[in-house]
Amino acid sequence: MSLYQLQKFLFDINRDPTVQERHRADLPRLLDRYELADEERRALEAGDIGLIYVLGANGQLLMHYAAFLGLSWPAYIQAMREGVARHGPVRAGVYAMTTRVNEKVAGV
Amino acid sequence: MSLVFAGVCSHAPGITGRASMADAAVREPFYAAYRRLHEQLRAARPDALVVIAAEHFANFFMNNMPSFAIGMADRYSGPIEDPAWLGIPRTSIPGNAALSQALIAEVMQTVDIAFAEEWKCDHGIMVPLSFLTPGYDLPIVPVNINCQGPPLTPLHRAWAFGEALRRAADQVPQRLAVIGTGGISHWPATPDSGKINEAWDRQLLDRWVRNDKAALLSYSDPDTYRDAGQGGFEIRTFISVAAAARGRGHLQHYAPIPIFAVGCTIATMDVAA
């Protein structure tokens, strides 16, 4: 598990417009710069917010990446729920889900 | 001079970014409380505003994570987030590098901190400033306490930092205001977003209003995570303000607003000798 590298990617892209440009131009090449586990790389290549969440990415990093990928707030919240439903509980970090998959806490 | 004003307020990005999704009946009284805090701050005639925030990887990451950091520049920028997402236009915020340097030098006498001549403000600072200095015309001194990347800053060190900041404030000629931003219980950026433990919040606020140091420092991180979520780690900013102000607090507004993901809080604290 190279969660640090996964989170480093999120940190870089959230704060650096040139990394965002590289993402749009050639995502696989951008990902080559990070020492990612296969599952992490697949999650990023697929834009699978739910799996990235389950892998343990800090929500304060993932939240902005989801917005960068064009997810609305309700879609982002739902993607995390579906990630847990599909892949099981969050595996690391301090952003675990404690509510039920079908529970819409704030109505979204 | 010294501290002329102290307070705490919520900084959740939904407060501005998801304003249109909130019920106006709960949103507007909170906004009104924020505007009253703005008026109280202005009435104190501060020369600068120290913003003790809990940032979210705008400047600091796990490659080199300080327990405490203070900005030391004449200009800052923000928000780092997409302005449309946050509902706050990107802007430049005045700082005062000389003032920062004086404060940092004194704080360092008792608390080891990092300083930064570059600083990008995220919602932890921008949401409060959008209400408290909407014209961005008051110089700020941004402060960060690590509430994000465990191991987190111990609570008793947040108290020691507040004491050091007060000692430093007492030694500079400027009139300083201090605002802590964050918390209280919340589960931001998770599917739990909107969950709020009002009983826990009210107990924390009661302890803060009484400036009960022992009670404020009695929380453990595992207990906070269980009862107040990862957002609860941001009580460190409230603790530092209590240590700096030394007085009694006054809760001006508290209301859980789930779509804002937090119990929306506005409070001031008397600055005691």
Tab-separated table of C-alpha atoms in Angstrom:
chain	number	residue	atom	x	y	z
A	1	MET	CA	0.000	0.000	0.000
A	2	SER	CA	1.486	3.316	-1.041
A	3	LEU	CA	-1.182	5.589	0.326
A	4	TYR	CA	1.366	8.332	0.819
A	5	GLN	CA	2.065	8.417	-2.915
A	6	LEU	CA	-1.630	8.350	-3.781
A	7	GLN	CA	-2.239	11.277	-1.459
A	8	LYS	CA	0.826	13.075	-2.804
A	9	PHE	CA	-0.713	12.897	-6.264
A	10	LEU	CA	-3.938	14.408	-4.917
A	11	PHE	CA	-2.035	17.117	-3.062
A	12	ASP	CA	-0.066	18.026	-6.187
A	13	ILE	CA	-3.029	18.188	-8.508
A	14	ASN	CA	-5.189	20.129	-6.068
A	15	ARG	CA	-2.744	22.979	-5.753
A	16	ASP	CA	-0.778	23.114	-9.014
A	17	PRO	CA	-2.443	24.173	-12.307
A	18	THR	CA	0.466	22.720	-14.315
A	19	VAL	CA	-0.236	19.267	-12.827
A	20	GLN	CA	-3.890	19.734	-13.727
A	21	GLU	CA	-2.817	20.428	-17.311
A	22	ARG	CA	-0.694	17.265	-17.353
A	23	HIS	CA	-3.704	15.344	-16.055
A	24	ARG	CA	-5.820	16.563	-18.949
A	25	ALA	CA	-3.071	15.933	-21.514
A	26	ASP	CA	-1.760	12.494	-20.498
A	27	LEU	CA	-2.903	10.983	-17.203
A	28	PRO	CA	-0.938	7.675	-17.484
A	29	ARG	CA	2.289	9.598	-18.013
A	30	LEU	CA	1.548	11.849	-15.061
A	31	LEU	CA	0.885	8.801	-12.884
A	32	ASP	CA	4.283	7.355	-13.839
A	33	ARG	CA	5.780	9.981	-11.526
A	34	TYR	CA	4.221	8.308	-8.477
A	35	GLU	CA	5.058	4.944	-6.938
A	36	LEU	CA	1.532	3.628	-6.894
A	37	ALA	CA	0.258	0.151	-6.144
A	38	ASP	CA	-1.602	-1.420	-9.074
A	39	GLU	CA	-4.974	-0.931	-7.419
A	40	GLU	CA	-4.237	2.711	-6.699
A	41	ARG	CA	-3.146	3.330	-10.266
A	42	ARG	CA	-6.224	1.610	-11.669
A	43	ALA	CA	-8.463	3.694	-9.398
A	44	LEU	CA	-6.871	6.920	-10.590
A	45	GLU	CA	-6.895	5.938	-14.267
A	46	ALA	CA	-10.593	5.124	-13.989
A	47	GLY	CA	-11.426	8.234	-11.944
A	48	ASP	CA	-12.990	5.822	-9.441
A	49	ILE	CA	-13.636	8.213	-6.541
A	50	GLY	CA	-15.303	5.451	-4.524
A	51	LEU	CA	-12.263	3.197	-4.664
A	52	ILE	CA	-9.839	6.044	-3.968
A	53	TYR	CA	-11.944	6.797	-0.881
A	54	VAL	CA	-11.890	3.156	0.246
A	55	LEU	CA	-8.112	3.022	-0.218
A	56	GLY	CA	-7.877	5.624	2.537
A	57	ALA	CA	-7.299	8.954	0.819
A	58	ASN	CA	-7.846	11.864	3.164
A	59	GLY	CA	-11.229	13.394	2.379
A	60	GLN	CA	-9.826	16.901	2.353
A	61	LEU	CA	-7.646	15.864	-0.578
A	62	LEU	CA	-10.201	13.713	-2.380
A	63	MET	CA	-13.004	16.290	-2.113
A	64	HIS	CA	-11.197	18.714	-4.412
A	65	TYR	CA	-10.087	16.033	-6.855
A	66	ALA	CA	-13.714	14.939	-7.196
A	67	ALA	CA	-14.647	18.532	-8.000
A	68	PHE	CA	-11.786	18.684	-10.521
A	69	LEU	CA	-13.217	15.582	-12.204
A	70	GLY	CA	-16.545	17.383	-12.460
A	71	LEU	CA	-18.539	15.621	-9.743
A	72	SER	CA	-21.219	17.677	-8.052
A	73	TRP	CA	-21.384	17.551	-4.261
A	74	PRO	CA	-24.219	14.964	-4.192
A	75	ALA	CA	-22.452	12.866	-6.860
A	76	TYR	CA	-19.218	12.924	-4.870
A	77	ILE	CA	-20.962	11.828	-1.667
A	78	GLN	CA	-22.803	9.082	-3.557
A	79	ALA	CA	-19.597	7.887	-5.248
A	80	MET	CA	-18.005	7.317	-1.823
A	81	ARG	CA	-21.050	5.350	-0.620
A	82	GLU	CA	-20.961	3.207	-3.729
A	83	GLY	CA	-17.247	2.672	-3.256
A	84	VAL	CA	-17.859	1.252	0.203
A	85	ALA	CA	-20.744	-0.868	-1.078
A	86	ARG	CA	-18.541	-2.289	-3.831
A	87	HIS	CA	-15.135	-2.547	-2.181
A	88	GLY	CA	-15.868	-2.770	1.537
A	89	PRO	CA	-14.994	-0.435	4.421
A	90	VAL	CA	-12.355	2.269	4.200
A	91	ARG	CA	-8.992	0.562	4.698
A	92	ALA	CA	-6.834	3.341	6.185
A	93	GLY	CA	-6.788	6.892	7.445
A	94	VAL	CA	-9.287	8.868	9.506
A	95	TYR	CA	-12.115	9.410	7.011
A	96	ALA	CA	-14.027	6.149	7.444
A	97	MET	CA	-17.756	5.992	6.770
A	98	THR	CA	-19.868	5.398	9.889
A	99	THR	CA	-23.334	5.838	8.399
A	100	ARG	CA	-25.287	3.283	6.366
A	101	VAL	CA	-24.922	3.038	2.587
A	102	ASN	CA	-28.530	4.118	2.082
A	103	GLU	CA	-28.439	6.893	4.699
A	104	LYS	CA	-28.550	10.437	3.315
A	105	VAL	CA	-27.444	12.429	6.338
A	106	ALA	CA	-27.808	15.903	4.851
A	107	GLY	CA	-30.396	14.951	2.265
A	108	VAL	CA	-27.839	14.299	-0.470
B	1	MET	CA	-0.329	46.667	22.885
B	2	SER	CA	-2.139	43.380	23.247
B	3	LEU	CA	-5.085	41.419	22.132
B	4	VAL	CA	-8.116	43.613	21.657
B	5	PHE	CA	-10.489	40.922	20.395
B	6	ALA	CA	-10.848	37.140	20.493
B	7	GLY	CA	-13.371	34.782	18.990
B	8	VAL	CA	-14.056	31.510	17.228
B	9	CYS	CA	-16.150	30.652	14.198
B	10	SER	CA	-16.968	27.804	11.835
B	11	HIS	CA	-15.165	27.577	8.508
B	12	ALA	CA	-16.792	24.664	6.649
B	13	PRO	CA	-16.702	25.217	2.872
B	14	GLY	CA	-20.419	24.499	2.544
B	15	ILE	CA	-21.133	27.726	4.455
B	16	THR	CA	-20.378	29.651	1.285
B	17	GLY	CA	-20.154	26.921	-1.353
B	18	ARG	CA	-23.492	25.247	-0.674
B	19	ALA	CA	-25.391	28.329	0.524
B	20	SER	CA	-28.198	27.817	-1.971
B	21	MET	CA	-28.803	24.250	-0.741
B	22	ALA	CA	-29.479	25.362	2.844
B	23	ASP	CA	-32.835	26.213	4.364
B	24	ALA	CA	-32.908	30.007	4.619
B	25	ALA	CA	-34.626	29.743	8.011
B	26	VAL	CA	-31.457	28.287	9.563
B	27	ARG	CA	-28.915	29.833	7.191
B	28	GLU	CA	-29.874	33.486	7.647
B	29	PRO	CA	-29.639	33.625	11.474
B	30	PHE	CA	-26.152	32.107	11.191
B	31	TYR	CA	-25.094	34.607	8.544
B	32	ALA	CA	-26.513	37.390	10.744
B	33	ALA	CA	-24.399	36.127	13.666
B	34	TYR	CA	-21.339	36.163	11.400
B	35	ARG	CA	-22.167	39.767	10.413
B	36	ARG	CA	-22.472	40.723	14.090
B	37	LEU	CA	-19.046	39.204	14.699
B	38	HIS	CA	-17.775	41.359	11.828
B	39	GLU	CA	-19.188	44.473	13.533
B	40	GLN	CA	-17.714	43.508	16.905
B	41	LEU	CA	-14.338	42.928	15.300
B	42	ARG	CA	-14.431	46.333	13.591
B	43	ALA	CA	-15.471	48.045	16.820
B	44	ALA	CA	-12.318	46.690	18.491
B	45	ARG	CA	-10.239	48.633	15.896
B	46	PRO	CA	-7.577	45.977	15.343
B	47	ASP	CA	-4.474	46.698	13.275
B	48	ALA	CA	-4.214	43.049	12.266
B	49	LEU	CA	-6.140	39.787	12.554
B	50	VAL	CA	-4.414	36.592	13.618
B	51	VAL	CA	-6.363	33.693	12.071
B	52	ILE	CA	-5.658	30.407	13.836
B	53	ALA	CA	-6.950	27.889	11.352
B	54	ALA	CA	-6.820	24.209	10.656
B	55	GLU	CA	-5.828	24.014	7.021
B	56	HIS	CA	-6.518	21.117	4.715
B	57	PHE	CA	-3.331	20.549	2.720
B	58	ALA	CA	-3.220	23.988	1.104
B	59	ASN	CA	0.412	24.531	2.124
B	60	PHE	CA	1.492	21.603	4.249
B	61	PHE	CA	1.585	17.890	3.521
B	62	MET	CA	2.904	14.721	5.106
B	63	ASN	CA	6.300	15.223	3.451
B	64	ASN	CA	7.041	17.930	6.009
B	65	MET	CA	4.159	18.584	8.375
B	66	PRO	CA	4.660	21.222	11.071
B	67	SER	CA	2.698	21.092	14.301
B	68	PHE	CA	2.388	24.857	14.058
B	69	ALA	CA	3.125	27.318	11.283
B	70	ILE	CA	2.777	31.091	11.015
B	71	GLY	CA	2.729	33.096	7.808
B	72	MET	CA	5.339	35.839	7.388
B	73	ALA	CA	4.484	37.769	4.233
B	74	ASP	CA	3.006	41.062	3.125
B	75	ARG	CA	0.540	39.359	0.769
B	76	TYR	CA	-1.322	36.090	0.827
B	77	SER	CA	-3.623	34.562	-1.756
B	78	GLY	CA	-6.761	32.492	-1.697
B	79	PRO	CA	-8.855	30.571	-1.987
B	80	ILE	CA	-6.746	27.694	-3.259
B	81	GLU	CA	-9.962	25.816	-4.028
B	82	ASP	CA	-12.004	26.356	-7.188
B	83	PRO	CA	-13.644	29.743	-6.481
B	84	ALA	CA	-16.925	28.549	-7.980
B	85	TRP	CA	-16.874	25.461	-5.736
B	86	LEU	CA	-16.245	27.551	-2.622
B	87	GLY	CA	-18.389	30.525	-3.610
B	88	ILE	CA	-15.560	32.968	-2.850
B	89	PRO	CA	-13.654	34.813	-5.615
B	90	ARG	CA	-9.880	34.447	-5.731
B	91	THR	CA	-8.214	37.438	-4.149
B	92	SER	CA	-5.125	38.872	-2.524
B	93	ILE	CA	-5.119	39.362	1.234
B	94	PRO	CA	-2.822	41.839	2.968
B	95	GLY	CA	-0.323	40.626	5.529
B	96	ASN	CA	2.333	42.336	7.635
B	97	ALA	CA	5.651	40.506	7.395
B	98	ALA	CA	7.338	42.664	10.030
B	99	LEU	CA	4.552	42.050	12.520
B	100	SER	CA	4.614	38.327	11.748
B	101	GLN	CA	8.337	38.236	12.288
B	102	ALA	CA	8.047	39.913	15.675
B	103	LEU	CA	5.318	37.508	16.771
B	104	ILE	CA	7.177	34.453	15.465
B	105	ALA	CA	10.400	35.419	17.195
B	106	GLU	CA	8.640	35.671	20.539
B	107	VAL	CA	6.473	32.559	20.134
B	108	MET	CA	9.634	30.597	19.338
B	109	GLN	CA	10.964	31.322	22.808
B	110	THR	CA	8.684	28.624	24.162
B	111	VAL	CA	7.043	26.766	21.250
B	112	ASP	CA	8.873	25.367	18.218
B	113	ILE	CA	7.040	26.528	15.124
B	114	ALA	CA	7.566	26.736	11.378
B	115	PHE	CA	7.192	29.957	9.452
B	116	ALA	CA	6.256	30.452	5.820
B	117	GLU	CA	6.847	33.397	3.507
B	118	GLU	CA	4.365	31.893	1.055
B	119	TRP	CA	0.891	30.961	2.091
B	120	LYS	CA	-2.171	29.964	0.139
B	121	CYS	CA	-5.377	30.273	2.108
B	122	ASP	CA	-7.989	27.543	1.870
B	123	HIS	CA	-11.549	27.589	3.166
B	124	GLY	CA	-10.286	27.414	6.762
B	125	ILE	CA	-9.265	31.066	6.428
B	126	MET	CA	-11.260	32.258	3.409
B	127	VAL	CA	-14.745	31.412	4.670
B	128	PRO	CA	-14.244	33.410	7.913
B	129	LEU	CA	-12.554	36.305	6.084
B	130	SER	CA	-15.382	36.501	3.551
B	131	PHE	CA	-17.634	37.477	6.460
B	132	LEU	CA	-15.215	39.240	8.818
B	133	THR	CA	-13.157	41.335	6.380
B	134	PRO	CA	-15.208	41.192	3.181
B	135	GLY	CA	-13.126	43.979	1.647
B	136	TYR	CA	-9.895	42.131	2.529
B	137	ASP	CA	-8.607	45.392	3.973
B	138	LEU	CA	-7.290	44.175	7.347
B	139	PRO	CA	-3.814	42.609	7.413
B	140	ILE	CA	-3.852	39.007	8.598
B	141	VAL	CA	-1.347	36.729	10.265
B	142	PRO	CA	-2.276	33.198	9.173
B	143	VAL	CA	-1.588	30.397	11.625
B	144	ASN	CA	-1.975	26.671	11.101
B	145	ILE	CA	-2.242	23.900	13.639
B	146	ASN	CA	-1.954	20.360	12.280
B	147	CYS	CA	-5.434	18.908	12.694
B	148	GLN	CA	-5.252	16.831	9.485
B	149	GLY	CA	-2.244	14.537	9.197
B	150	PRO	CA	-1.780	12.246	12.222
B	151	PRO	CA	0.089	12.315	14.509
B	152	LEU	CA	-1.719	15.540	15.307
B	153	THR	CA	-0.558	18.415	17.460
B	154	PRO	CA	-1.257	17.459	21.103
B	155	LEU	CA	-3.975	19.524	22.760
B	156	HIS	CA	-1.716	20.705	25.558
B	157	ARG	CA	0.700	22.055	22.951
B	158	ALA	CA	-2.164	23.956	21.316
B	159	TRP	CA	-2.731	25.513	24.740
B	160	ALA	CA	0.975	26.322	25.094
B	161	PHE	CA	0.933	27.868	21.638
B	162	GLY	CA	-1.994	30.105	22.605
B	163	GLU	CA	-0.106	31.236	25.697
B	164	ALA	CA	2.988	31.974	23.613
B	165	LEU	CA	0.950	33.893	21.066
B	166	ARG	CA	-0.557	36.020	23.832
B	167	ARG	CA	2.870	36.747	25.275
B	168	ALA	CA	4.033	37.801	21.812
B	169	ALA	CA	0.925	39.941	21.260
B	170	ASP	CA	1.619	41.758	24.514
B	171	GLN	CA	5.030	42.804	23.179
B	172	VAL	CA	4.151	44.336	19.813
B	173	PRO	CA	2.749	47.858	19.384
B	174	GLN	CA	-0.177	46.809	17.172
B	175	ARG	CA	-3.717	46.142	18.330
B	176	LEU	CA	-4.321	42.474	17.512
B	177	ALA	CA	-7.472	40.456	17.078
B	178	VAL	CA	-7.388	36.669	17.118
B	179	ILE	CA	-9.915	34.304	15.586
B	180	GLY	CA	-9.892	30.511	15.828
B	181	THR	CA	-11.658	28.707	13.010
B	182	GLY	CA	-12.842	25.140	12.710
B	183	GLY	CA	-14.891	22.361	14.241
B	184	ILE	CA	-16.694	21.484	16.185
B	185	SER	CA	-17.996	17.902	15.718
B	186	HIS	CA	-18.283	17.049	12.056
B	187	TRP	CA	-17.518	14.355	9.522
B	188	PRO	CA	-16.545	16.436	6.493
B	189	ALA	CA	-15.700	15.017	3.080
B	190	THR	CA	-17.137	11.620	3.923
B	191	PRO	CA	-20.550	10.045	3.232
B	192	ASP	CA	-21.296	11.025	6.859
B	193	SER	CA	-21.117	14.712	5.918
B	194	GLY	CA	-23.968	16.401	7.754
B	195	LYS	CA	-23.702	14.235	10.848
B	196	ILE	CA	-23.334	16.517	13.883
B	197	ASN	CA	-23.086	15.551	17.560
B	198	GLU	CA	-24.881	18.491	19.133
B	199	ALA	CA	-24.514	17.208	22.711
B	200	TRP	CA	-20.753	16.862	22.260
B	201	ASP	CA	-20.570	20.309	20.696
B	202	ARG	CA	-22.500	21.899	23.531
B	203	GLN	CA	-20.268	20.268	26.136
B	204	LEU	CA	-17.153	21.502	24.332
B	205	LEU	CA	-18.623	24.995	24.051
B	206	ASP	CA	-19.554	25.007	27.746
B	207	ARG	CA	-15.963	24.124	28.615
B	208	TRP	CA	-14.678	26.791	26.217
B	209	VAL	CA	-17.010	29.494	27.557
B	210	ARG	CA	-15.834	28.717	31.098
B	211	ASN	CA	-12.245	28.613	29.821
B	212	ASP	CA	-11.816	25.369	31.730
B	213	LYS	CA	-8.301	24.375	30.721
B	214	ALA	CA	-8.345	20.929	32.325
B	215	ALA	CA	-11.647	20.007	30.700
B	216	LEU	CA	-10.604	21.395	27.309
B	217	LEU	CA	-7.412	19.357	27.348
B	218	SER	CA	-9.072	16.148	28.517
B	219	TYR	CA	-10.137	14.893	25.076
B	220	SER	CA	-8.183	12.040	23.521
B	221	ASP	CA	-7.921	11.784	19.740
B	222	PRO	CA	-9.564	8.319	19.604
B	223	ASP	CA	-12.493	9.602	21.690
B	224	THR	CA	-12.798	12.717	19.542
B	225	TYR	CA	-12.713	10.655	16.341
B	226	ARG	CA	-15.450	8.377	17.700
B	227	ASP	CA	-17.699	11.090	19.127
B	228	ALA	CA	-16.965	14.129	16.973
B	229	GLY	CA	-15.458	12.801	13.754
B	230	GLN	CA	-12.212	13.806	12.111
B	231	GLY	CA	-13.539	17.380	11.992
B	232	GLY	CA	-13.537	17.373	15.788
B	233	PHE	CA	-9.741	17.407	15.721
B	234	GLU	CA	-10.053	21.108	14.897
B	235	ILE	CA	-10.905	21.925	18.539
B	236	ARG	CA	-7.192	22.718	18.735
B	237	THR	CA	-7.903	26.158	17.262
B	238	PHE	CA	-10.536	26.850	19.938
B	239	ILE	CA	-8.103	25.731	22.631
B	240	SER	CA	-5.369	28.091	21.438
B	241	VAL	CA	-7.760	31.040	21.435
B	242	ALA	CA	-8.861	30.245	25.003
B	243	ALA	CA	-5.253	30.123	26.144
B	244	ALA	CA	-4.478	33.426	24.419
B	245	ALA	CA	-7.557	35.338	25.606
B	246	ARG	CA	-7.655	33.922	29.171
B	247	GLY	CA	-11.186	35.262	29.676
B	248	ARG	CA	-14.759	34.056	29.686
B	249	GLY	CA	-16.431	33.146	26.423
B	250	HIS	CA	-19.780	34.229	25.050
B	251	LEU	CA	-21.615	31.867	22.739
B	252	GLN	CA	-23.411	34.021	20.195
B	253	HIS	CA	-24.731	31.390	17.829
B	254	TYR	CA	-24.871	27.629	17.557
B	255	ALA	CA	-27.079	25.709	15.156
B	256	PRO	CA	-26.479	22.401	13.370
B	257	ILE	CA	-26.852	22.930	9.615
B	258	PRO	CA	-26.335	19.502	8.010
B	259	ILE	CA	-25.845	20.722	4.433
B	260	PHE	CA	-23.032	22.929	5.778
B	261	ALA	CA	-21.718	19.748	7.489
B	262	VAL	CA	-21.196	21.389	10.867
B	263	GLY	CA	-22.811	22.870	13.963
B	264	CYS	CA	-22.455	26.487	12.905
B	265	THR	CA	-20.785	28.374	15.718
B	266	ILE	CA	-19.978	31.994	16.478
B	267	ALA	CA	-18.486	32.965	19.846
B	268	THR	CA	-16.344	35.666	21.372
B	269	MET	CA	-14.120	35.600	24.430
B	270	ASP	CA	-13.223	38.400	26.811
B	271	VAL	CA	-9.553	39.247	26.749
B	272	ALA	CA	-8.419	39.078	30.360
B	273	ALA	CA	-5.243	40.528	31.798
